[in-house]
Amino acid sequence: MTDFETASKSFLISGKNYSYAMYVNKSGYLQHLYYGKRIDKTDVPFLISAHGENCAPDLSDFNADMLTDAMPAEAGSFGKGDFRSATVIVRRNDGSAMSSFKYLCHKTVKGAVKLAGQPCVRKADATLIITLKDDCSDTQIDLCYTASENSDVLVRNTVIRNCGKDAAEIVKAYSFCVQLPDTCGTYSALRLAGAWASERKPVTTPLAEGELKIQSAHGYSSHAMNPFLAVLAEDCGENNGECYGFNLLYSGSFAITAEVSSNKSVRVQGGINDYMFGWKLNGGESFVTPQAAVCYSAEGLGGMSRAYADFFRGYIINPDYVYKRRPIVVNNWEATYFDFDNEKLFKIIDEAPKLGIDTFVLDDGWFGKRDDDKSGLGDWFVNENKLKGGLKTVIDRCKKNGLKFGLWFEPEMVCEDSDLFRAHPDWAVKKEGVTPSRSRNQLVLDLTRGEVVDYLFNAVSKILKENEISYVKWDKNRDITENFTANLPAERQGEFAHRYTLGFYDLAERLTSGFPNVFFEGCAGGGGRFDGGAMYYFPQTWTSDDTDGLERTKIQWGTSFCYPVSSMSCHVSACPNHQTQRITPFDTRGAIASLGATGYELDLSKLSGEEKLKVKAQIENYKKTDGLVLRGDLYRLCNPFTSNYFCEMLVAKDKSEAYVVGERFRGDPCDHDRVLKLEGLDSNKVYKIVELGLTASGKALKGAGVMFPRLPDCGAWIWHIEEVK
Ligand code: DGJ
């Protein structure tokens, strides 16, 4: 899987369908050779002579340093002739920062390397660690490549070591650098951009000379930009052509750049956002960057999405939960908001089991003095004025109905009107003399401080220990501002944002491992922290606060580019929709929600008899198809951004069954006189589309397709496809 050839000092890493090659060139630099379809070890000499030597600087050339600007380096240096953005920059105490990273040594270790205090790949076949030494200083960097024969994802990260005596400051610490050659075509870049209630919308633009930077400076991955970038070759389509995915397993402020240089090659790199970043590294200390999941696909964006889904399910998500049936919840948020009491909750709880729901989730407002969003965050004790008899009465009512109980927390936040803030005003992120920026009447707790993390761990643990709770929804409803902590000296303030993220990981690790029987769902004002780092702790995340049956197709479509559908928590909510005021049929909302971890977010006691029957039927359907949601392969068929339809299908790994969900948006004359070509089926098998009573070969369903159904505005369809044996 990873090969090192001594004679040529070359490395070949191969996974399921890809190979990644590099070698130590005649000047001692670790030079990139190849990233693409799987090749053999015997091809490496050709790559070296035909590709490598061409752009390897020759040290016998007096001006060799200047030639490094055209060299596809595995790690970009600064100030020694490589004028593209560097991968790592370390400033010494004399102020100098130039670097020239050259090969020193390497080793291969079995399995994955655990990153202390950070999410990381849980298993792997092997990790190749190549150490580069800076010619200009006492800095060394380890480039780590973690690969598995069964995966199309190569996991990358960097370790930066100060081997000198004096302290230095890291000002840029990216996790990976990948060089893509000029192939006489134009690459484009796809990012997942958005906003609150409209997260992860794919935006594709051509890459041209200069640098594209996507980033978050919000203190978490954010609604505005996901920590993911795909670079598409010209021939890349949904299921054909080449593309590369770069997905950071990181929940903090991040950056990913794609830089087209003067020779038209592309340098893609990323990691912790270097904007206002700094990290003091004393002599002898190391800094470990977050990991990045890098993926090559020769089967277009769809192939990349399926590779990422397999990767997250197989290597990142908690194995105890990843393939388990998810709780089918009813959440009271949109049913009651803050305005609830025992009786209102009991009405929902009593109705739930009759419809097939198995968990009741009590959302915001059960604690402290919290009747609106102006007060109470931080006071994690039950508001007995509101819930007579405390949580116990609600849990007892759930138990009587055979339901499990879930609870909402927003651990990282504090309201100024709270006992916690009154006792510890210094625990909030702020700077004396600067008015704190408020958002939703709350401040962020300073998770760079160990005592704050300890307090939160104890406060949440107490509730979890004292009550029968099977599910936690972990919310976070604002950005981080006034990036400063009195906890660190002036020269370490650049560490604040990353240390906050490490504090979040510490809390998440302690709570999830301390309560292994509790299922944790992530949330950040909807989908503000939907990233591969958070997914290590939270098998699913509340995809968006927007539950509109039409808007959700777009949000789930975008999210599926690099995350499994099982990681998307999707609820059916009431109409008119609370975010868009749109009215969509109940069936449509159910159909779209069934493409993820399905739940409900409405007042069950207010549903009509007909709607209740629909909920029952939707849950029965979901129980039939959730195996495909948890384990299947996703094929995106109709793009809701460019057509009048949305359609996706899930196909079993053994191709024995499939599930199609589609929606038509607005009436457009004759738009149903079209053919929908199915994907992912086995050409040689025969299938039945149950709802249509049609039988056809996989070849025919893929090649000739099926006619679109006739539907009203925002009408949806579902098809179950079964193999006929
Ligand atoms: C934002 C979440 O996304 C909602 O689902 C809900 O939990 C509210 N916060 C509660 O404040």
XYZ file of C-alpha atoms and ligand atoms in Angstrom:
736
model
C 0.000 0.000 0.000
C 2.845 2.396 0.744
C 6.076 1.633 -1.067
C 9.476 3.231 -0.731
C 12.064 2.531 -3.365
C 15.565 3.055 -1.941
C 17.374 3.327 -5.230
C 15.221 6.161 -6.528
C 14.144 7.505 -3.098
C 10.582 7.398 -4.303
C 7.270 6.787 -2.546
C 4.110 5.281 -3.936
C 0.921 5.253 -1.880
C -2.039 3.363 -3.272
C -5.604 3.034 -2.028
C -8.699 1.439 -3.515
C -8.652 3.233 -6.884
C -5.887 5.807 -6.648
C -2.144 6.201 -6.391
C -0.102 9.075 -5.047
C 3.590 9.272 -5.943
C 6.487 11.491 -4.903
C 10.271 11.296 -4.824
C 13.308 13.008 -3.391
C 14.770 14.955 -6.286
C 18.419 15.624 -6.989
C 18.328 18.777 -4.850
C 16.888 16.899 -1.884
C 13.349 18.294 -2.097
C 10.347 16.009 -1.705
C 8.727 16.495 -5.067
C 5.229 15.505 -6.091
C 4.998 13.124 -9.039
C 1.504 11.878 -9.543
C -2.021 11.758 -8.102
C -4.647 9.872 -10.071
C -5.848 6.427 -11.128
C -4.085 3.531 -9.478
C -0.732 2.665 -11.052
C 2.001 0.128 -10.347
C 5.297 0.438 -8.589
C 6.944 -0.352 -11.901
C 5.541 2.917 -13.333
C 7.419 5.098 -10.868
C 10.782 5.237 -12.750
C 8.853 6.521 -15.768
C 7.191 9.196 -13.642
C 10.549 10.288 -12.282
C 12.280 10.565 -15.625
C 9.356 11.872 -17.695
C 7.664 14.145 -15.143
C 9.896 14.645 -12.118
C 13.287 15.505 -13.594
C 11.645 18.009 -15.886
C 10.916 20.442 -13.083
C 13.441 19.392 -10.441
C 15.897 22.191 -9.686
C 19.531 21.174 -10.193
C 21.777 22.217 -7.328
C 24.743 22.445 -9.657
C 22.934 25.423 -11.137
C 24.173 28.464 -9.218
C 20.661 29.965 -9.389
C 18.856 26.755 -8.472
C 16.745 28.269 -5.669
C 14.746 30.323 -8.170
C 13.718 27.144 -9.952
C 11.794 25.919 -6.934
C 8.943 28.195 -8.015
C 8.064 25.709 -10.743
C 8.655 22.596 -8.653
C 5.617 20.663 -7.444
C 6.694 20.542 -3.800
C 5.014 18.339 -1.209
C 5.370 21.263 1.190
C 5.687 24.864 0.024
C 8.588 26.870 1.481
C 8.828 30.635 1.971
C 11.413 33.179 0.896
C 13.799 30.910 -1.034
C 12.514 31.135 -4.570
C 9.127 29.431 -4.225
C 6.844 32.444 -4.576
C 3.575 30.565 -4.216
C 1.903 30.418 -0.820
C 3.897 28.373 1.656
C 2.440 25.424 3.548
C 4.176 26.124 6.830
C 5.776 29.367 8.011
C 7.760 29.612 11.232
C 9.106 32.969 12.399
C 12.245 32.775 14.540
C 13.002 35.164 17.372
C 15.281 37.241 15.113
C 12.241 37.800 12.892
C 13.439 35.672 9.965
C 11.006 33.199 8.454
C 12.532 31.915 5.192
C 12.535 28.163 4.762
C 13.643 25.446 2.429
C 12.183 22.093 3.426
C 14.225 19.102 2.278
C 13.984 15.369 2.828
C 15.606 14.102 6.020
C 14.166 10.656 6.716
C 10.955 8.675 6.719
C 9.234 5.792 8.419
C 6.087 3.757 7.931
C 3.979 2.905 10.940
C 1.241 0.327 11.013
C -2.278 1.666 11.350
C -3.470 5.181 12.005
C -1.693 7.689 14.218
C -3.853 8.969 17.064
C -3.827 12.757 17.370
C -4.002 13.700 21.040
C -6.946 16.002 21.748
C -8.178 16.152 18.154
C -10.505 14.077 16.021
C -8.643 11.746 13.709
C -9.074 8.742 11.497
C -9.932 5.802 13.775
C -8.122 3.109 11.799
C -5.997 2.667 8.708
C -3.648 0.179 7.119
C -0.545 2.334 7.481
C 0.838 5.831 7.916
C 3.862 7.064 6.004
C 5.690 9.839 7.838
C 8.247 11.761 5.819
C 10.374 14.205 7.784
C 11.629 17.330 6.044
C 14.298 19.530 7.544
C 14.412 23.251 6.968
C 17.792 24.225 5.486
C 17.453 27.683 7.017
C 16.519 26.910 10.625
C 16.034 24.275 13.296
C 12.508 23.493 12.135
C 11.508 20.050 10.995
C 8.152 19.050 9.591
C 6.617 15.597 9.368
C 4.321 15.072 6.423
C 1.928 12.289 7.394
C 0.043 10.193 4.840
C -2.470 7.721 6.242
C -3.956 5.277 3.759
C -6.027 2.132 3.545
C -6.329 -0.365 0.741
C -10.117 -0.199 1.021
C -10.494 3.549 0.863
C -10.248 6.233 -1.791
C -9.379 8.819 0.843
C -5.814 9.698 1.738
C -5.559 11.350 5.144
C -2.949 14.062 5.484
C -1.561 16.204 8.259
C 1.631 17.944 9.296
C 3.643 17.982 12.506
C 5.893 21.005 13.031
C 8.874 20.591 15.367
C 11.157 23.205 16.826
C 14.467 21.348 17.129
C 16.338 24.427 18.319
C 16.671 25.935 21.777
C 14.960 29.263 21.159
C 11.216 29.708 20.971
C 9.750 30.396 17.547
C 6.295 31.349 16.303
C 4.348 29.315 13.782
C 2.370 31.770 11.679
C 1.047 29.293 9.149
C 0.422 25.615 9.778
C -1.491 24.025 6.934
C -2.258 20.342 7.056
C -1.544 19.374 3.466
C -0.247 20.550 0.119
C -1.268 18.787 -3.100
C 0.104 19.733 -6.507
C -1.959 19.149 -9.628
C -0.224 19.428 -13.000
C -1.196 21.630 -15.933
C -3.160 19.256 -18.157
C -3.832 21.865 -20.874
C -7.368 22.200 -19.545
C -8.914 24.494 -17.008
C -9.641 23.224 -13.558
C -12.615 24.534 -11.667
C -13.226 24.672 -7.944
C -16.413 23.691 -6.202
C -17.097 25.027 -2.736
C -20.108 24.642 -0.429
C -21.152 28.150 0.513
C -24.233 29.457 2.247
C -25.750 31.196 5.215
C -27.963 30.361 8.163
C -30.923 28.282 6.908
C -29.333 27.887 3.505
C -26.132 25.991 4.111
C -23.760 24.184 1.742
C -24.915 25.317 -1.682
C -22.427 24.167 -4.334
C -20.737 27.039 -6.164
C -18.362 26.224 -9.018
C -15.998 28.715 -10.608
C -13.048 28.238 -12.944
C -9.607 28.438 -11.398
C -7.414 31.037 -13.035
C -3.990 32.504 -12.304
C -3.826 33.668 -8.727
C -5.182 32.196 -5.550
C -8.704 31.202 -4.546
C -9.129 31.132 -0.793
C -12.157 29.776 1.003
C -12.195 30.272 4.716
C -13.996 30.713 7.966
C -12.987 33.310 10.525
C -16.110 32.627 12.620
C -14.294 30.531 15.211
C -16.059 27.413 13.922
C -16.494 25.919 10.494
C -19.622 28.072 9.913
C -22.791 28.301 7.837
C -21.024 30.548 5.355
C -18.436 28.109 4.050
C -17.844 24.418 4.600
C -14.221 23.278 5.136
C -14.309 21.462 1.823
C -13.115 22.239 -1.680
C -13.232 20.065 -4.781
C -11.019 20.688 -7.775
C -12.591 19.467 -10.994
C -10.827 18.556 -14.208
C -12.501 19.767 -17.397
C -14.097 16.391 -18.068
C -15.644 16.102 -14.588
C -19.368 15.436 -14.470
C -21.693 13.867 -11.936
C -20.540 10.302 -12.597
C -17.645 10.690 -14.986
C -14.323 12.457 -15.220
C -11.714 13.349 -12.654
C -11.953 15.410 -9.507
C -10.124 15.849 -6.234
C -11.735 16.530 -2.861
C -10.101 18.323 0.058
C -12.082 17.962 3.250
C -10.685 19.209 6.545
C -11.466 17.153 9.629
C -11.597 20.387 11.552
C -14.332 22.418 13.257
C -12.483 25.704 13.803
C -11.611 28.683 11.612
C -10.087 27.119 8.513
C -8.696 28.024 5.116
C -8.273 26.103 1.881
C -6.497 27.702 -1.065
C -6.120 26.715 -4.704
C -3.358 28.618 -6.423
C -2.718 28.547 -10.135
C 0.885 29.501 -10.685
C 2.699 30.884 -13.719
C 3.288 27.391 -15.149
C -0.467 26.670 -14.768
C 0.018 23.958 -12.194
C -2.278 24.127 -9.173
C -1.237 24.044 -5.536
C -4.107 23.129 -3.233
C -3.520 23.348 0.478
C -5.339 24.066 3.675
C -5.742 23.715 7.384
C -6.150 26.067 10.335
C -6.895 29.564 9.028
C -3.626 31.501 9.050
C -5.536 34.791 9.315
C -4.447 36.173 12.728
C -3.060 32.742 13.659
C 0.115 32.342 15.662
C 1.440 29.556 17.855
C 4.461 29.877 20.105
C 6.659 26.827 19.837
C 9.326 26.517 22.479
C 12.525 24.643 21.734
C 11.847 20.904 21.655
C 8.066 21.337 21.203
C 5.866 20.082 18.365
C 2.602 21.303 16.906
C 0.191 18.830 15.334
C -2.171 20.146 12.667
C -5.685 18.791 12.107
C -6.110 16.076 9.505
C -7.476 16.529 6.002
C -9.313 13.865 4.021
C -8.091 14.076 0.436
C -9.911 12.123 -2.234
C -9.360 11.337 -5.916
C -12.275 10.237 -8.065
C -12.272 9.106 -11.682
C -16.065 8.780 -11.460
C -16.881 12.426 -11.148
C -18.444 14.204 -8.222
C -20.736 11.267 -7.514
C -17.764 8.929 -7.174
C -16.108 11.396 -4.824
C -19.266 11.684 -2.699
C -19.566 7.916 -2.403
C -15.893 7.633 -1.455
C -16.348 10.266 1.266
C -19.502 8.570 2.542
C -17.603 5.281 2.852
C -14.697 7.046 4.499
C -16.743 8.846 7.149
C -18.775 5.719 7.903
C -15.778 3.401 7.993
C -13.085 5.542 9.540
C -14.456 8.583 11.404
C -17.972 8.120 12.821
C -18.259 6.299 16.140
C -18.457 2.613 15.135
C -20.929 1.919 17.954
C -23.519 4.072 16.208
C -22.615 4.396 12.579
C -24.771 1.545 11.253
C -27.326 1.466 14.060
C -30.914 2.526 13.452
C -31.048 6.175 14.441
C -33.544 7.449 16.998
C -36.787 8.478 15.288
C -37.452 11.619 17.242
C -40.108 14.192 17.753
C -38.505 17.455 18.823
C -40.628 20.130 20.482
C -38.748 23.204 19.169
C -40.958 24.269 16.283
C -44.010 22.930 18.138
C -43.655 25.131 21.208
C -40.457 27.190 21.014
C -39.873 28.446 24.586
C -43.537 28.407 25.468
C -44.158 24.994 27.023
C -45.195 23.382 30.258
C -45.749 19.778 31.313
C -49.188 19.584 29.745
C -48.074 20.845 26.324
C -45.198 18.376 26.264
C -47.345 15.497 27.489
C -49.743 16.014 24.579
C -46.880 15.520 22.137
C -45.389 12.641 24.121
C -48.684 10.760 24.386
C -49.218 10.938 20.649
C -45.712 9.926 19.594
C -45.643 6.154 20.169
C -48.941 5.669 18.351
C -47.230 6.964 15.225
C -44.027 4.931 15.489
C -41.787 7.620 16.986
C -39.336 6.231 19.537
C -37.691 9.294 21.156
C -38.961 12.594 22.481
C -36.402 15.429 22.425
C -36.879 18.389 24.713
C -35.251 21.378 23.049
C -34.199 24.816 24.324
C -35.875 26.367 27.385
C -35.944 23.611 30.039
C -33.237 25.064 32.292
C -32.296 28.152 34.309
C -34.512 31.187 33.828
C -35.212 30.746 30.142
C -38.551 31.773 28.726
C -37.005 33.428 25.708
C -33.502 33.752 24.319
C -32.546 36.640 26.613
C -31.435 34.692 29.662
C -30.418 31.427 31.234
C -27.697 29.907 29.047
C -25.016 28.472 31.300
C -27.401 27.504 34.118
C -27.692 23.793 33.451
C -30.247 23.004 36.117
C -33.937 22.354 35.536
C -36.433 25.218 35.528
C -38.945 23.711 37.915
C -41.323 26.650 37.511
C -41.835 25.585 33.958
C -41.472 21.832 34.317
C -43.328 20.891 37.463
C -41.530 17.966 39.035
C -38.467 18.585 36.885
C -37.189 16.449 34.052
C -38.253 13.342 35.922
C -41.957 13.929 35.239
C -41.286 14.364 31.531
C -39.053 11.310 31.413
C -41.600 9.261 33.355
C -44.261 10.277 30.871
C -41.967 9.189 28.028
C -41.293 5.864 29.723
C -44.972 5.284 30.268
C -45.342 5.680 26.527
C -42.363 3.472 25.720
C -40.361 6.461 24.477
C -36.743 7.339 25.070
C -35.834 10.847 26.125
C -33.440 13.321 24.526
C -32.315 16.719 25.786
C -30.959 19.912 24.220
C -27.842 21.667 25.509
C -25.849 24.613 24.274
C -22.793 24.012 26.430
C -20.445 26.572 24.893
C -22.599 29.630 25.565
C -23.607 31.947 28.380
C -26.211 34.705 28.757
C -25.224 37.784 30.708
C -28.484 37.285 32.554
C -27.514 33.959 34.137
C -26.176 32.780 37.470
C -23.110 31.431 35.700
C -22.223 34.805 34.219
C -22.909 36.607 37.493
C -20.549 34.179 39.261
C -17.870 34.065 36.546
C -18.076 37.080 34.244
C -14.456 36.411 33.292
C -15.399 33.041 31.756
C -17.000 34.702 28.727
C -14.876 35.538 25.691
C -14.358 39.291 25.834
C -11.727 41.965 26.267
C -11.872 44.468 29.106
C -12.527 47.905 27.656
C -14.143 46.602 24.456
C -17.930 46.260 24.333
C -18.645 42.602 23.599
C -20.517 41.894 20.359
C -23.814 40.233 21.297
C -25.606 37.722 19.176
C -28.890 36.114 20.228
C -28.274 37.815 23.588
C -25.430 35.467 24.385
C -21.671 35.359 24.742
C -19.277 32.508 24.075
C -17.620 30.760 26.986
C -13.838 30.762 26.916
C -13.103 27.131 26.141
C -9.368 27.845 26.064
C -9.631 27.700 29.873
C -9.457 24.278 31.447
C -11.682 25.261 34.385
C -14.478 26.309 32.009
C -14.331 22.990 30.175
C -14.299 21.196 33.555
C -17.343 23.167 34.735
C -19.272 22.325 31.561
C -18.291 18.687 31.716
C -19.502 18.460 35.317
C -22.696 20.432 34.702
C -23.770 18.395 31.667
C -22.588 15.122 33.276
C -24.708 15.794 36.347
C -27.863 16.062 34.254
C -26.927 12.983 32.227
C -26.133 10.955 35.347
C -29.249 11.937 37.261
C -31.702 11.331 34.436
C -32.450 8.613 31.929
C -31.299 10.394 28.806
C -30.480 8.508 25.629
C -29.876 11.400 23.259
C -28.284 14.841 23.432
C -28.655 17.630 20.897
C -25.544 19.812 21.213
C -26.291 23.271 19.839
C -24.176 26.398 19.292
C -25.863 29.576 18.206
C -23.331 32.291 17.566
C -19.956 33.195 16.100
C -16.888 33.995 18.126
C -15.864 37.641 18.303
C -13.407 39.655 20.433
C -10.899 36.870 19.842
C -8.926 37.252 23.023
C -8.373 35.439 26.274
C -6.934 36.839 29.467
C -5.797 33.265 29.986
C -2.885 33.659 27.551
C 0.000 36.146 27.430
C 0.172 38.759 24.683
C 2.508 36.757 22.441
C 0.136 33.786 22.496
C -3.135 35.543 21.534
C -2.819 34.139 17.993
C -3.464 30.712 19.542
C -6.924 31.675 20.766
C -9.120 30.385 17.934
C -7.414 27.000 17.645
C -7.264 26.572 21.418
C -11.020 27.257 21.548
C -11.561 24.444 19.042
C -9.320 22.144 21.092
C -11.428 23.034 24.155
C -14.577 22.067 22.254
C -12.955 18.764 21.241
C -11.871 18.129 24.831
C -15.423 18.639 26.094
C -16.922 16.573 23.280
C -14.432 13.756 23.871
C -15.039 13.671 27.612
C -18.806 13.729 27.319
C -19.134 11.250 24.460
C -16.671 8.777 25.968
C -18.026 9.365 29.488
C -21.571 8.579 28.302
C -21.133 5.960 25.585
C -24.812 5.015 25.735
C -25.955 8.518 24.910
C -26.353 9.350 21.227
C -25.031 12.868 20.511
C -26.416 14.927 17.651
C -24.479 18.031 16.611
C -26.119 21.335 15.781
C -24.982 24.927 15.368
C -27.971 27.119 14.636
C -28.783 24.341 12.188
C -25.842 23.332 10.025
C -23.149 25.765 11.189
C -20.752 23.060 12.358
C -21.300 20.333 9.790
C -17.745 19.123 9.372
C -15.601 16.016 9.550
C -14.114 17.029 12.907
C -17.483 17.296 14.647
C -18.610 14.076 12.927
C -16.024 12.158 14.949
C -18.145 12.901 18.047
C -21.601 13.394 16.540
C -22.752 10.641 14.138
C -25.383 13.040 12.819
C -25.922 16.787 12.737
C -29.021 18.941 12.482
C -28.578 19.759 8.813
C -30.247 23.152 8.781
C -32.857 25.184 10.613
C -34.581 25.372 7.250
C -36.982 22.429 7.079
C -38.904 23.682 4.046
C -39.663 20.763 1.720
C -38.153 22.530 -1.266
C -35.186 24.340 0.267
C -34.122 21.141 2.042
C -33.562 19.407 -1.304
C -30.851 21.964 -2.070
C -29.273 21.849 1.368
C -29.188 18.044 1.451
C -27.951 17.909 -2.145
C -24.973 20.159 -1.347
C -24.215 18.405 1.931
C -24.104 15.050 0.150
C -21.068 16.093 -1.900
C -18.745 15.156 0.918
C -20.780 13.726 3.831
C -22.911 10.571 4.114
C -26.694 10.973 4.054
C -26.853 9.205 7.437
C -25.027 12.177 8.978
C -27.906 14.511 8.024
C -30.640 14.881 10.589
C -33.832 15.688 8.668
C -37.172 16.554 10.241
C -40.678 16.889 8.923
C -42.064 20.186 10.217
C -45.361 22.057 10.072
C -46.697 24.252 7.263
C -46.665 27.070 6.401
C -42.978 26.447 6.917
C -41.568 28.600 9.720
C -38.525 29.680 7.732
C -39.962 30.274 4.238
C -43.749 30.413 4.781
C -44.043 27.938 1.885
C -46.716 25.289 1.927
C -45.580 21.906 0.680
C -47.535 18.637 0.876
C -46.995 16.510 3.985
C -45.900 13.606 1.777
C -43.219 15.737 0.178
C -41.772 16.780 3.511
C -41.694 13.146 4.574
C -40.099 11.982 1.329
C -37.274 14.539 1.512
C -36.669 13.828 5.211
C -36.396 10.109 4.445
C -33.087 10.795 2.684
C -31.406 11.189 6.055
C -31.945 10.416 9.732
C -35.691 11.091 9.811
C -37.547 12.788 12.636
C -40.428 15.190 13.356
C -40.491 18.741 14.598
C -44.118 19.747 15.046
C -46.982 19.479 17.492
C -48.228 15.937 16.972
C -51.366 16.703 18.939
C -52.386 19.271 16.314
C -52.135 16.917 13.348
C -55.305 15.858 11.573
C -56.266 12.203 11.523
C -55.088 11.994 7.919
C -51.739 13.552 8.777
C -51.252 11.113 11.633
C -51.778 8.236 9.230
C -49.188 9.811 6.966
C -46.653 10.030 9.808
C -47.265 6.366 10.565
C -46.792 5.407 6.937
C -43.661 7.558 6.627
C -42.091 5.896 9.637
C -42.966 2.446 8.347
C -41.385 3.390 5.037
C -38.322 4.782 6.800
C -37.864 1.572 8.765
C -37.809 -0.273 5.436
C -35.298 2.046 3.821
C -33.053 3.200 6.642
C -30.615 0.367 5.891
C -29.962 2.173 2.604
C -29.645 5.510 4.390
C -27.095 4.017 6.779
C -25.110 1.862 4.354
C -26.109 2.568 0.756
C -24.445 4.458 -2.089
C -25.944 7.781 -3.098
C -26.529 8.743 -6.724
C -27.665 12.298 -7.445
C -29.979 12.283 -10.461
C -31.667 15.707 -10.838
C -29.986 18.851 -9.686
C -32.431 21.135 -7.824
C -30.272 24.161 -8.612
C -30.421 23.750 -12.363
C -33.647 21.890 -13.085
C -37.284 21.845 -12.106
C -36.696 18.579 -10.300
C -34.744 17.164 -7.430
C -34.011 13.462 -7.481
C -31.600 11.247 -5.585
C -31.350 7.493 -5.220
C -29.751 5.190 -2.695
C -28.476 1.849 -3.898
C -27.526 -1.122 -1.714
C -23.854 -2.098 -1.864
C -24.832 -5.490 -3.267
C -27.151 -3.767 -5.788
C -30.117 -5.823 -4.620
C -32.353 -2.852 -3.842
C -32.615 0.884 -4.282
C -34.722 3.796 -3.120
C -35.531 6.821 -5.273
C -36.860 10.122 -3.943
C -37.776 13.002 -6.213
C -39.635 16.284 -6.152
C -41.008 18.540 -8.855
C -40.871 22.211 -7.944
C -43.134 24.368 -10.089
C -45.530 23.484 -12.844
C -43.797 23.796 -16.183
C -45.848 22.614 -19.179
C -44.873 19.134 -20.281
C -41.865 18.909 -17.996
C -42.928 15.385 -17.072
C -42.479 14.228 -20.677
C -38.927 13.530 -19.799
C -36.805 10.555 -19.079
C -35.126 9.942 -15.749
C -32.120 7.671 -16.103
C -31.397 5.672 -12.989
C -27.874 5.033 -11.791
C -25.908 2.591 -9.711
C -27.940 -0.528 -10.533
C -26.386 -3.758 -11.764
C -26.873 -3.910 -15.544
C -27.215 -7.673 -15.394
C -29.868 -7.825 -12.715
C -33.603 -7.507 -13.219
C -35.471 -5.047 -11.020
C -39.029 -4.191 -10.144
C -40.093 -0.609 -9.415
C -42.725 -1.478 -6.852
C -44.854 1.688 -7.073
C -44.960 1.583 -10.882
C -45.377 -2.177 -11.218
C -42.608 -2.067 -13.822
C -39.955 -4.713 -14.310
C -36.797 -4.043 -16.284
C -33.125 -4.858 -16.402
C -30.629 -2.598 -14.671
C -29.254 -1.930 -18.150
C -32.638 -0.632 -19.365
C -33.291 1.433 -16.238
C -29.903 3.086 -16.623
C -29.891 3.365 -20.409
C -33.508 4.044 -21.348
C -34.682 5.337 -17.978
C -38.206 5.888 -16.689
C -40.650 8.697 -17.449
C -41.042 11.316 -14.731
C -44.273 11.008 -12.774
C -46.979 13.669 -13.182
C -47.053 15.739 -10.039
C -48.447 19.023 -8.753
C -46.218 21.865 -7.569
C -43.843 20.625 -4.878
C -45.164 17.111 -5.276
C -42.771 14.286 -4.480
C -42.454 10.637 -5.408
C -40.730 7.667 -3.883
C -39.908 4.432 -5.654
C -38.726 1.251 -4.048
C -36.675 -0.824 -6.419
C -36.200 -4.510 -5.700
C -34.170 -7.135 -7.458
C -36.292 -9.826 -9.078
C -34.597 -13.152 -8.526
C -30.997 26.445 16.900
C -31.282 25.039 16.465
O -30.836 24.823 15.173
C -32.767 24.770 16.618
O -33.069 23.488 16.144
C -33.134 24.926 18.060
O -32.499 23.935 18.827
C -32.760 26.317 18.552
N -31.394 26.634 18.262
C -33.000 26.442 20.024
O -32.529 27.603 20.527
